[in-house]
Amino acid sequence: MKRKLFILKILAFLFIANIAIAQESNQTDSSIAKVADTGCTGQDTFDQGVRIVPNANSWKDSYQANGFCFCESSFDHGVGNFKIDINGQGRNIKDICDELKKHPSFRNIANGDPRYNTIQCGNDPGHEDAITIQGKRIKDEKVCPGRVDQGSAGCQCKGPKFDMNWLGSRPRFGGGGNGDNTGPNTSFTTPSNNASFSAPATIEAIVTATDSDGVSNVRLYLNNSLVRQENVSPYTWNNNNQDNVLKNLPEGSYTLKAEATDTKGAKTTKTISFTVGNDDGGGTSDFVTILGQSINKYVSSEGGTRTMQANRNSVGTNEQFIVESAGNGTVSFKDSNGKYVSSENGGKPMNCNRNAVGSWEKFTLESLGGDLYAIKGNNGKYVSHENGTKAINCNRDAIGDWEKFTIKGLNTNRSNELIKGNIEPYSISVYPIPMNADDINLTISLPKKVTYSSIEIIDLKGNSIAKKNTGAMESGTKSISLNEMKQSMLSNGLYIIKVRLDDTVITKKITKQ
């Protein structure tokens, strides 16, 4: 039996050798090898008498990622010098592959990516170029220009093309049109530059990026370390408590950098700074208590385990809040559990269970004199203590007795109002804030008559840009239109509104958007 097996092995070896010799004798050094395209037949293919194994690593020259083809090649057989026409000029494949590493959708090859044994993917020019291998002229990758993960069955199954439009826009290949492509217009919505937070701080970042070519992606960096890439607007981080690096930040100074890339590869970066400090009262955050004025009851966070109430007779851990600047004149309230108060957009009772500050966690404090405030949510509605009989809500259109709160411990240096004179009898508010609507009104509450009143708008340089004498006013609540005065506010940004009521002057910062 052993002798028979030995003879069979010898015969098999001679048979294979004869096939190789026959194929070698059919070709000459000066001819192009007659290698047939097998297509997706599943049959084995031979090149120069050598059986081709498409799954071999050396054949993985390109791969598909994010809808485009990218290179993964050793540039053997001289394929790096094959040329593809870009802007009317032949460009080397190797140079193209190098430039594609800057493509906004580029990433390194990953498990599961379709792989191809031709560096050109679906761009084709290289398939028709004859090259010399061991003294013989053949067409590179002619035997199987397809998917290597499918074996021979994947031959002729070409991948997608390079992003030729993007390559044509690159200065390296004569792109740029009337000038270099500029990156997206990029800015931070939140946090604001030079914002301050209490340690441990958890922040949300929102970036605005626009570009006439379209925005491909925005990457966020914390102290130059990548947080995450966002591909779809709105470009938001930690809005769902998903970014651990933005949570529980210790004391220190930080930078946030947004890098936005348009669809043609142009980039723009925007960097802001913020600080995280302790709660010693010297920064922008303080422990405060919030008391419903008409019921003399304290607001409780309920530890974030249920909806908030205003029914406590004394101050405990859950009745103390940290006030943080949330940018553009707004503040956020954080409980000792590290969670933020949410207005729930007025759709349901308020909770203190948010991990980061979003739009629903931003509030505006409207001074009613001294330590008395109304708390307005980002929805334009006021917070009501509901007379202490049910959970508090942020759904009131106007300020009544239930919408007035005494806030003790608030750092007045952070207040958005600069108050001169005795204003205890008076209160003013501007709606809406920021001033981004057509109809702007100033509301003045007067418990007694004033014989003289005026309204003045001042820019941050101290220039008076608009003034209106409003004369004598009887007691009560007055609503005065600011639409005409708004026309003098030619640019967006901060302004100061100054209201004189007899000998009392109230000045308040307002924002036009």
Short mmCIF file of C-alpha atoms in Angstrom, two decimals:
data_model
loop_
_atom_site.label_atom_id
_atom_site.label_comp_id
_atom_site.label_asym_id
_atom_site.label_seq_id
_atom_site.Cartn_x
_atom_site.Cartn_y
_atom_site.Cartn_z
CA MET A 1 0.00 0.00 0.00
CA LYS A 2 2.81 2.45 0.87
CA ARG A 3 4.44 1.75 -2.49
CA LYS A 4 1.18 2.58 -4.32
CA LEU A 5 0.79 5.88 -2.45
CA PHE A 6 4.37 6.82 -3.29
CA ILE A 7 3.78 6.14 -6.99
CA LEU A 8 0.57 8.23 -6.96
CA LYS A 9 2.42 11.18 -5.42
CA ILE A 10 5.12 10.99 -8.08
CA LEU A 11 2.51 10.96 -10.86
CA ALA A 12 0.67 13.96 -9.37
CA PHE A 13 3.90 15.94 -9.16
CA LEU A 14 4.78 15.18 -12.78
CA PHE A 15 1.28 16.16 -13.94
CA ILE A 16 1.47 19.59 -12.27
CA ALA A 17 4.98 20.17 -13.55
CA ASN A 18 3.90 19.41 -17.11
CA ILE A 19 1.07 21.96 -16.87
CA ALA A 20 3.46 24.65 -15.65
CA ILE A 21 5.96 23.90 -18.43
CA ALA A 22 3.23 23.96 -21.04
CA GLN A 23 1.99 27.34 -19.87
CA GLU A 24 5.53 28.71 -19.74
CA SER A 25 6.23 27.59 -23.30
CA ASN A 26 3.16 29.38 -24.64
CA GLN A 27 4.56 32.81 -23.74
CA THR A 28 7.48 34.83 -24.96
CA ASP A 29 9.43 37.55 -23.16
CA SER A 30 8.19 40.24 -25.51
CA SER A 31 4.49 39.37 -25.52
CA ILE A 32 1.67 40.26 -23.19
CA ALA A 33 0.68 37.16 -21.24
CA LYS A 34 -2.55 35.52 -22.38
CA VAL A 35 -4.23 35.44 -19.01
CA ALA A 36 -7.98 35.12 -19.28
CA ASP A 37 -10.43 37.07 -17.10
CA THR A 38 -12.17 34.35 -15.13
CA GLY A 39 -14.88 36.64 -13.79
CA CYS A 40 -16.85 35.56 -10.69
CA THR A 41 -16.71 31.87 -11.74
CA GLY A 42 -15.17 30.47 -8.63
CA GLN A 43 -12.47 28.76 -10.71
CA ASP A 44 -8.83 28.88 -9.76
CA THR A 45 -6.66 31.28 -11.78
CA PHE A 46 -2.99 30.88 -12.70
CA ASP A 47 -0.46 33.64 -13.39
CA GLN A 48 2.90 32.62 -14.87
CA GLY A 49 2.06 29.03 -13.99
CA VAL A 50 1.50 29.95 -10.34
CA ARG A 51 -1.91 29.36 -8.81
CA ILE A 52 -3.37 32.66 -7.58
CA VAL A 53 -4.81 32.74 -4.07
CA PRO A 54 -6.80 36.00 -3.86
CA ASN A 55 -7.07 35.83 -0.07
CA ALA A 56 -3.30 36.14 0.32
CA ASN A 57 -2.24 39.25 2.25
CA SER A 58 -0.07 40.49 -0.60
CA TRP A 59 -3.20 40.87 -2.73
CA LYS A 60 -5.04 43.22 -0.36
CA ASP A 61 -4.30 46.49 -2.14
CA SER A 62 -7.39 48.55 -1.30
CA TYR A 63 -10.50 48.58 0.84
CA GLN A 64 -13.90 50.24 1.05
CA ALA A 65 -14.70 52.61 3.93
CA ASN A 66 -17.42 55.25 4.32
CA GLY A 67 -18.56 54.76 0.73
CA PHE A 68 -15.17 55.40 -0.89
CA CYS A 69 -12.11 53.39 -1.84
CA PHE A 70 -8.82 53.82 0.02
CA CYS A 71 -5.38 52.30 -0.55
CA GLU A 72 -3.75 49.48 1.40
CA SER A 73 -0.81 48.46 -0.74
CA SER A 74 2.92 47.82 -0.83
CA PHE A 75 2.95 49.29 -4.37
CA ASP A 76 4.60 46.16 -5.74
CA HIS A 77 4.82 45.49 -9.49
CA GLY A 78 5.34 49.22 -10.01
CA VAL A 79 1.63 50.00 -9.56
CA GLY A 80 2.49 53.16 -7.62
CA ASN A 81 3.47 54.72 -10.95
CA PHE A 82 0.19 53.96 -12.71
CA LYS A 83 -1.60 57.19 -13.50
CA ILE A 84 -5.16 58.43 -13.16
CA ASP A 85 -6.29 61.64 -14.84
CA ILE A 86 -7.09 64.48 -12.44
CA ASN A 87 -7.75 67.98 -13.80
CA GLY A 88 -6.36 66.96 -17.20
CA GLN A 89 -3.08 65.54 -15.92
CA GLY A 90 -2.02 61.99 -15.10
CA ARG A 91 -1.33 61.59 -11.39
CA ASN A 92 0.61 58.69 -9.84
CA ILE A 93 -1.44 56.22 -7.85
CA LYS A 94 1.08 56.45 -5.01
CA ASP A 95 0.63 60.23 -4.77
CA ILE A 96 -3.14 59.81 -4.91
CA CYS A 97 -3.04 57.25 -2.09
CA ASP A 98 -0.94 59.59 0.01
CA GLU A 99 -3.41 62.47 -0.50
CA LEU A 100 -6.41 60.25 0.28
CA LYS A 101 -5.17 59.95 3.86
CA LYS A 102 -6.39 63.55 4.29
CA HIS A 103 -9.88 62.75 3.00
CA PRO A 104 -12.64 63.67 5.50
CA SER A 105 -14.03 60.12 5.30
CA PHE A 106 -10.66 58.38 5.50
CA ARG A 107 -10.00 55.84 8.21
CA ASN A 108 -7.64 52.93 8.49
CA ILE A 109 -8.76 49.50 7.37
CA ALA A 110 -10.93 47.70 9.92
CA ASN A 111 -12.33 44.22 10.35
CA GLY A 112 -15.26 43.63 8.03
CA ASP A 113 -14.21 46.16 5.40
CA PRO A 114 -14.50 44.80 1.83
CA ARG A 115 -10.97 44.32 0.50
CA TYR A 116 -9.84 44.33 -3.13
CA ASN A 117 -6.69 43.05 -4.81
CA THR A 118 -6.39 46.03 -7.11
CA ILE A 119 -5.16 49.38 -5.91
CA GLN A 120 -7.38 51.29 -8.33
CA CYS A 121 -10.70 49.95 -6.96
CA GLY A 122 -13.27 50.97 -9.56
CA ASN A 123 -11.11 53.60 -11.26
CA ASP A 124 -9.78 51.11 -13.84
CA PRO A 125 -6.75 52.74 -15.55
CA GLY A 126 -4.23 50.42 -13.96
CA HIS A 127 -5.91 47.31 -15.29
CA GLU A 128 -4.91 48.11 -18.86
CA ASP A 129 -1.26 48.98 -18.15
CA ALA A 130 1.16 46.18 -19.11
CA ILE A 131 4.06 45.69 -16.72
CA THR A 132 7.03 43.35 -16.61
CA ILE A 133 7.24 40.59 -14.04
CA GLN A 134 10.24 38.27 -14.17
CA GLY A 135 10.89 39.30 -17.76
CA LYS A 136 7.29 38.77 -18.89
CA ARG A 137 4.74 41.44 -19.82
CA ILE A 138 1.38 41.03 -18.10
CA LYS A 139 -1.47 43.30 -17.07
CA ASP A 140 -1.28 43.84 -13.34
CA GLU A 141 -4.22 42.44 -11.39
CA LYS A 142 -5.68 41.17 -14.67
CA VAL A 143 -6.24 37.80 -13.10
CA CYS A 144 -8.52 38.96 -10.28
CA PRO A 145 -9.28 42.67 -9.80
CA GLY A 146 -12.01 41.97 -7.25
CA ARG A 147 -12.86 41.16 -3.66
CA VAL A 148 -10.28 39.03 -1.96
CA ASP A 149 -12.57 38.01 0.90
CA GLN A 150 -14.69 36.09 -1.61
CA GLY A 151 -11.80 34.17 -3.16
CA SER A 152 -11.85 33.57 -6.88
CA ALA A 153 -15.60 34.05 -6.84
CA GLY A 154 -14.98 37.73 -6.13
CA CYS A 155 -12.94 38.36 -9.26
CA GLN A 156 -14.27 41.23 -11.37
CA CYS A 157 -16.34 42.45 -8.40
CA LYS A 158 -14.75 45.87 -8.36
CA GLY A 159 -15.07 48.29 -5.49
CA PRO A 160 -16.20 51.93 -5.47
CA LYS A 161 -14.11 54.68 -6.99
CA PHE A 162 -11.88 57.14 -5.24
CA ASP A 163 -13.60 60.43 -4.43
CA MET A 164 -12.52 62.05 -7.69
CA ASN A 165 -14.37 65.33 -7.00
CA TRP A 166 -12.48 65.74 -3.74
CA LEU A 167 -9.15 64.83 -5.35
CA GLY A 168 -9.83 67.38 -8.09
CA SER A 169 -10.27 70.10 -5.44
CA ARG A 170 -6.90 69.48 -3.83
CA PRO A 171 -4.15 72.08 -4.44
CA ARG A 172 -1.72 69.17 -4.83
CA PHE A 173 -3.52 68.21 -8.02
CA GLY A 174 -4.20 71.70 -9.34
CA GLY A 175 -7.49 72.23 -7.51
CA GLY A 176 -8.73 75.33 -5.75
CA GLY A 177 -10.61 77.18 -8.52
CA ASN A 178 -10.48 80.92 -7.80
CA GLY A 179 -8.57 80.36 -4.58
CA ASP A 180 -7.92 77.92 -1.78
CA ASN A 181 -10.99 76.29 -0.31
CA THR A 182 -11.75 77.67 3.14
CA GLY A 183 -12.99 75.57 6.03
CA PRO A 184 -16.38 75.74 7.74
CA ASN A 185 -17.56 78.69 9.80
CA THR A 186 -17.22 77.23 13.28
CA SER A 187 -18.29 78.41 16.74
CA PHE A 188 -19.22 77.05 20.17
CA THR A 189 -22.83 77.42 21.27
CA THR A 190 -21.97 76.06 24.70
CA PRO A 191 -19.98 76.40 26.85
CA SER A 192 -19.08 80.02 26.43
CA ASN A 193 -15.46 81.10 26.32
CA ASN A 194 -13.92 81.62 29.78
CA ALA A 195 -16.90 79.97 31.49
CA SER A 196 -16.41 78.70 35.06
CA PHE A 197 -17.81 75.58 36.68
CA SER A 198 -17.74 73.98 40.12
CA ALA A 199 -15.73 70.84 40.74
CA PRO A 200 -16.51 68.13 39.90
CA ALA A 201 -17.91 69.55 36.66
CA THR A 202 -19.85 67.76 33.95
CA ILE A 203 -20.26 69.75 30.76
CA GLU A 204 -22.07 69.51 27.46
CA ALA A 205 -20.50 70.90 24.29
CA ILE A 206 -22.47 72.13 21.28
CA VAL A 207 -20.70 73.33 18.13
CA THR A 208 -22.17 75.14 15.12
CA ALA A 209 -20.43 74.52 11.79
CA THR A 210 -21.62 75.66 8.35
CA ASP A 211 -20.01 75.60 4.91
CA SER A 212 -21.24 76.19 1.36
CA ASP A 213 -19.60 72.90 0.34
CA GLY A 214 -21.28 71.06 3.20
CA VAL A 215 -19.75 69.92 6.48
CA SER A 216 -18.31 66.42 6.56
CA ASN A 217 -17.60 66.14 10.29
CA VAL A 218 -16.64 67.96 13.46
CA ARG A 219 -14.11 66.60 15.95
CA LEU A 220 -14.00 67.78 19.58
CA TYR A 221 -10.79 67.80 21.61
CA LEU A 222 -10.43 68.33 25.36
CA ASN A 223 -6.92 69.60 26.13
CA ASN A 224 -5.86 68.34 22.66
CA SER A 225 -7.15 64.80 23.29
CA LEU A 226 -9.88 63.63 20.91
CA VAL A 227 -13.27 63.25 22.58
CA ARG A 228 -15.30 62.04 19.61
CA GLN A 229 -16.20 62.82 15.99
CA GLU A 230 -19.72 63.96 15.12
CA ASN A 231 -20.88 63.59 11.50
CA VAL A 232 -24.41 65.02 11.70
CA SER A 233 -25.67 68.41 12.86
CA PRO A 234 -26.39 69.39 15.59
CA TYR A 235 -22.82 68.64 16.64
CA THR A 236 -23.29 67.80 20.34
CA TRP A 237 -21.22 66.01 22.96
CA ASN A 238 -22.31 64.57 26.32
CA ASN A 239 -25.93 65.58 25.73
CA ASN A 240 -26.91 62.01 26.64
CA ASN A 241 -24.17 61.43 29.21
CA GLN A 242 -22.19 59.42 26.64
CA ASP A 243 -18.77 61.09 26.86
CA ASN A 244 -16.98 60.09 30.04
CA VAL A 245 -14.06 62.48 29.49
CA LEU A 246 -16.46 65.43 29.88
CA LYS A 247 -17.80 64.22 33.23
CA ASN A 248 -16.60 64.85 36.78
CA LEU A 249 -13.79 67.18 35.76
CA PRO A 250 -11.53 68.16 38.68
CA GLU A 251 -10.30 71.67 39.44
CA GLY A 252 -8.12 73.13 36.73
CA SER A 253 -7.98 75.02 33.46
CA TYR A 254 -9.24 73.37 30.28
CA THR A 255 -9.45 74.01 26.55
CA LEU A 256 -12.01 72.71 24.10
CA LYS A 257 -11.09 72.63 20.42
CA ALA A 258 -13.56 71.99 17.62
CA GLU A 259 -12.08 70.93 14.28
CA ALA A 260 -14.62 71.12 11.46
CA THR A 261 -13.95 69.65 8.01
CA ASP A 262 -15.94 70.43 4.85
CA THR A 263 -16.69 67.92 2.11
CA LYS A 264 -13.64 69.04 0.17
CA GLY A 265 -11.27 68.48 3.06
CA ALA A 266 -10.74 72.07 4.22
CA LYS A 267 -10.55 72.40 8.01
CA THR A 268 -11.26 75.13 10.55
CA THR A 269 -10.52 75.02 14.26
CA LYS A 270 -12.12 76.98 17.07
CA THR A 271 -10.72 76.90 20.62
CA ILE A 272 -12.26 78.12 23.87
CA SER A 273 -11.16 77.93 27.49
CA PHE A 274 -12.99 77.22 30.73
CA THR A 275 -12.07 76.67 34.35
CA VAL A 276 -13.26 74.31 37.04
CA GLY A 277 -12.89 75.68 40.56
CA ASN A 278 -13.87 74.92 44.13
CA ASP A 279 -16.87 76.26 46.00
CA ASP A 280 -15.09 78.73 48.31
CA GLY A 281 -17.32 81.59 47.19
CA GLY A 282 -14.61 83.35 45.25
CA GLY A 283 -15.50 81.94 41.86
CA THR A 284 -18.63 82.02 39.78
CA SER A 285 -20.46 79.26 41.68
CA ASP A 286 -22.08 79.41 45.14
CA PHE A 287 -24.35 77.29 47.32
CA VAL A 288 -27.78 78.88 47.38
CA THR A 289 -31.19 78.15 48.83
CA ILE A 290 -34.39 78.81 46.87
CA LEU A 291 -37.43 79.80 48.93
CA GLY A 292 -40.95 80.22 47.60
CA GLN A 293 -41.71 83.75 48.81
CA SER A 294 -45.45 83.47 49.31
CA ILE A 295 -45.34 80.10 51.10
CA ASN A 296 -41.99 80.42 52.93
CA LYS A 297 -41.04 76.89 51.84
CA TYR A 298 -37.74 75.75 50.34
CA VAL A 299 -37.33 74.09 46.96
CA SER A 300 -35.93 70.56 47.19
CA SER A 301 -34.12 68.59 44.49
CA GLU A 302 -35.52 65.41 46.05
CA GLY A 303 -32.09 63.92 45.42
CA GLY A 304 -33.00 63.40 41.78
CA THR A 305 -35.23 60.45 42.68
CA ARG A 306 -38.56 62.13 41.98
CA THR A 307 -40.03 65.41 40.74
CA MET A 308 -38.94 68.56 42.59
CA GLN A 309 -41.10 70.06 45.35
CA ALA A 310 -41.27 73.40 47.18
CA ASN A 311 -42.51 72.18 50.54
CA ARG A 312 -39.53 72.04 52.91
CA ASN A 313 -39.54 73.96 56.21
CA SER A 314 -35.78 73.80 56.69
CA VAL A 315 -32.59 73.48 54.67
CA GLY A 316 -30.92 70.09 54.23
CA THR A 317 -28.55 68.64 51.66
CA ASN A 318 -31.25 68.44 48.99
CA GLU A 319 -32.24 72.06 49.53
CA GLN A 320 -28.80 73.48 48.60
CA PHE A 321 -27.83 74.17 45.00
CA ILE A 322 -24.72 75.28 43.16
CA VAL A 323 -25.31 78.04 40.62
CA GLU A 324 -23.10 77.87 37.53
CA SER A 325 -22.81 80.17 34.55
CA ALA A 326 -24.29 78.50 31.47
CA GLY A 327 -23.32 81.22 28.99
CA ASN A 328 -25.16 84.14 27.37
CA GLY A 329 -26.50 85.39 30.68
CA THR A 330 -28.02 82.06 31.75
CA VAL A 331 -27.29 79.88 34.77
CA SER A 332 -27.72 76.25 35.73
CA PHE A 333 -28.61 74.75 39.12
CA LYS A 334 -26.73 71.70 40.39
CA ASP A 335 -27.64 69.68 43.45
CA SER A 336 -25.19 68.02 45.87
CA ASN A 337 -25.83 64.78 43.95
CA GLY A 338 -23.96 66.34 41.01
CA LYS A 339 -27.10 66.40 38.85
CA TYR A 340 -28.60 69.43 37.12
CA VAL A 341 -32.12 70.84 37.36
CA SER A 342 -34.18 70.51 34.18
CA SER A 343 -37.20 72.61 33.22
CA GLU A 344 -38.44 69.63 31.17
CA ASN A 345 -39.30 72.33 28.63
CA GLY A 346 -42.54 72.93 30.56
CA GLY A 347 -43.97 69.62 29.34
CA LYS A 348 -43.95 67.95 32.76
CA PRO A 349 -42.89 68.71 36.36
CA MET A 350 -39.25 69.61 36.89
CA ASN A 351 -36.52 67.14 37.87
CA CYS A 352 -32.95 67.31 39.15
CA ASN A 353 -31.46 64.30 37.40
CA ARG A 354 -29.45 65.54 34.41
CA ASN A 355 -25.79 64.69 33.94
CA ALA A 356 -24.98 67.69 31.73
CA VAL A 357 -26.30 71.14 30.84
CA GLY A 358 -28.43 71.32 27.71
CA SER A 359 -31.03 73.86 26.68
CA TRP A 360 -33.58 72.57 29.21
CA GLU A 361 -31.04 73.01 32.01
CA LYS A 362 -30.49 76.73 31.37
CA PHE A 363 -32.36 79.43 33.26
CA THR A 364 -32.43 83.23 33.38
CA LEU A 365 -32.70 84.99 36.75
CA GLU A 366 -34.86 88.10 36.60
CA SER A 367 -34.32 90.38 39.60
CA LEU A 368 -37.39 91.58 41.43
CA GLY A 369 -35.30 93.55 43.94
CA GLY A 370 -32.92 92.39 46.66
CA ASP A 371 -32.82 88.60 46.94
CA LEU A 372 -36.16 88.21 45.15
CA TYR A 373 -36.07 86.65 41.66
CA ALA A 374 -38.22 85.11 39.00
CA ILE A 375 -36.69 82.04 37.32
CA LYS A 376 -37.29 81.76 33.59
CA GLY A 377 -36.60 78.59 31.63
CA ASN A 378 -35.12 78.42 28.14
CA ASN A 379 -38.69 77.90 26.86
CA GLY A 380 -39.56 81.49 27.88
CA LYS A 381 -41.81 80.29 30.72
CA TYR A 382 -41.46 81.02 34.42
CA VAL A 383 -40.96 78.48 37.22
CA SER A 384 -43.88 78.17 39.67
CA HIS A 385 -43.65 76.69 43.16
CA GLU A 386 -47.32 75.62 42.77
CA ASN A 387 -48.12 76.88 46.29
CA GLY A 388 -46.19 73.91 47.66
CA THR A 389 -49.07 71.52 46.97
CA LYS A 390 -47.60 69.68 43.97
CA ALA A 391 -44.39 69.34 42.00
CA ILE A 392 -42.95 72.57 40.61
CA ASN A 393 -43.35 73.41 36.93
CA CYS A 394 -41.78 75.74 34.37
CA ASN A 395 -44.87 76.67 32.36
CA ARG A 396 -46.10 80.11 33.46
CA ASP A 397 -46.43 82.99 31.00
CA ALA A 398 -46.20 85.76 33.60
CA ILE A 399 -44.88 86.46 37.10
CA GLY A 400 -47.41 86.05 39.89
CA ASP A 401 -47.05 85.29 43.59
CA TRP A 402 -46.22 81.64 42.89
CA GLU A 403 -43.43 82.63 40.49
CA LYS A 404 -41.38 84.65 43.00
CA PHE A 405 -38.44 83.07 44.82
CA THR A 406 -36.03 84.33 47.46
CA ILE A 407 -32.55 83.12 46.51
CA LYS A 408 -30.06 83.41 49.38
CA GLY A 409 -26.31 83.09 48.88
CA LEU A 410 -26.21 84.16 45.25
CA ASN A 411 -22.93 85.80 44.30
CA THR A 412 -24.01 89.24 43.11
CA ASN A 413 -20.83 89.60 41.06
CA ARG A 414 -22.30 87.05 38.67
CA SER A 415 -25.67 88.80 38.38
CA ASN A 416 -26.53 90.12 34.94
CA GLU A 417 -27.85 93.32 36.48
CA LEU A 418 -25.98 96.40 37.72
CA ILE A 419 -28.29 98.19 40.11
CA LYS A 420 -27.92 101.73 41.43
CA GLY A 421 -30.08 103.45 44.01
CA ASN A 422 -32.87 101.97 46.10
CA ILE A 423 -34.89 99.76 43.76
CA GLU A 424 -36.80 97.72 46.33
CA PRO A 425 -40.19 99.01 45.08
CA TYR A 426 -39.43 98.42 41.41
CA SER A 427 -38.66 95.57 39.05
CA ILE A 428 -38.03 95.42 35.29
CA SER A 429 -37.76 92.62 32.75
CA VAL A 430 -37.20 92.42 29.01
CA TYR A 431 -38.86 89.77 26.88
CA PRO A 432 -37.66 87.86 25.00
CA ILE A 433 -34.04 87.46 26.05
CA PRO A 434 -31.95 87.21 23.91
CA MET A 435 -33.60 89.84 21.72
CA ASN A 436 -34.06 87.69 18.61
CA ALA A 437 -37.71 88.40 17.85
CA ASP A 438 -39.47 91.29 16.11
CA ASP A 439 -41.64 92.25 19.10
CA ILE A 440 -39.53 93.33 22.12
CA ASN A 441 -41.13 94.63 25.31
CA LEU A 442 -39.95 96.08 28.61
CA THR A 443 -42.12 95.31 31.65
CA ILE A 444 -41.94 97.64 34.69
CA SER A 445 -43.70 96.85 37.98
CA LEU A 446 -44.49 100.00 39.98
CA PRO A 447 -46.03 99.77 43.47
CA LYS A 448 -46.25 103.56 43.51
CA LYS A 449 -46.46 106.44 41.06
CA VAL A 450 -43.29 107.97 39.56
CA THR A 451 -43.22 111.52 38.23
CA TYR A 452 -40.42 110.94 35.70
CA SER A 453 -39.16 107.92 33.76
CA SER A 454 -36.87 107.24 30.82
CA ILE A 455 -35.32 104.30 28.95
CA GLU A 456 -31.84 104.33 27.41
CA ILE A 457 -29.81 101.81 25.39
CA ILE A 458 -26.03 101.93 25.87
CA ASP A 459 -23.40 99.93 24.00
CA LEU A 460 -20.46 98.30 25.79
CA LYS A 461 -18.23 101.27 24.93
CA GLY A 462 -20.51 103.49 27.00
CA ASN A 463 -22.14 105.25 24.03
CA SER A 464 -25.81 106.11 24.28
CA ILE A 465 -27.40 104.84 21.07
CA ALA A 466 -31.12 105.28 21.82
CA LYS A 467 -33.21 107.05 24.44
CA LYS A 468 -36.90 107.42 25.14
CA ASN A 469 -38.59 109.69 27.72
CA THR A 470 -41.64 107.87 29.08
CA GLY A 471 -42.82 110.58 31.47
CA ALA A 472 -44.92 110.03 34.57
CA MET A 473 -46.29 106.54 35.34
CA GLU A 474 -49.06 105.44 37.64
CA SER A 475 -48.63 102.40 39.88
CA GLY A 476 -49.07 98.96 38.37
CA THR A 477 -47.38 96.88 35.69
CA LYS A 478 -46.45 98.69 32.49
CA SER A 479 -45.42 97.11 29.18
CA ILE A 480 -43.37 99.34 26.88
CA SER A 481 -42.40 98.43 23.33
CA LEU A 482 -38.68 98.58 22.53
CA ASN A 483 -39.08 97.86 18.82
CA GLU A 484 -38.04 101.36 17.71
CA MET A 485 -35.04 101.42 20.03
CA LYS A 486 -33.96 97.99 18.82
CA GLN A 487 -33.37 99.46 15.37
CA SER A 488 -30.43 101.44 16.78
CA MET A 489 -28.74 98.20 17.91
CA LEU A 490 -26.99 97.62 14.61
CA SER A 491 -24.91 94.57 15.54
CA ASN A 492 -25.54 91.46 17.58
CA GLY A 493 -24.04 91.22 21.06
CA LEU A 494 -24.37 92.68 24.54
CA TYR A 495 -25.97 96.04 25.36
CA ILE A 496 -27.09 97.79 28.54
CA ILE A 497 -30.61 99.04 29.07
CA LYS A 498 -30.88 101.85 31.65
CA VAL A 499 -34.23 102.66 33.22
CA ARG A 500 -34.62 105.81 35.34
CA LEU A 501 -37.59 105.95 37.73
CA ASP A 502 -37.42 109.30 39.58
CA ASP A 503 -34.16 109.04 41.59
CA THR A 504 -33.71 105.30 41.01
CA VAL A 505 -31.63 103.96 38.13
CA ILE A 506 -31.74 100.31 37.09
CA THR A 507 -29.33 99.00 34.47
CA LYS A 508 -29.59 95.52 32.97
CA LYS A 509 -27.51 93.66 30.41
CA ILE A 510 -29.41 92.46 27.36
CA THR A 511 -28.34 90.42 24.34
CA LYS A 512 -29.35 90.93 20.73
CA GLN A 513 -29.14 87.95 18.35
#
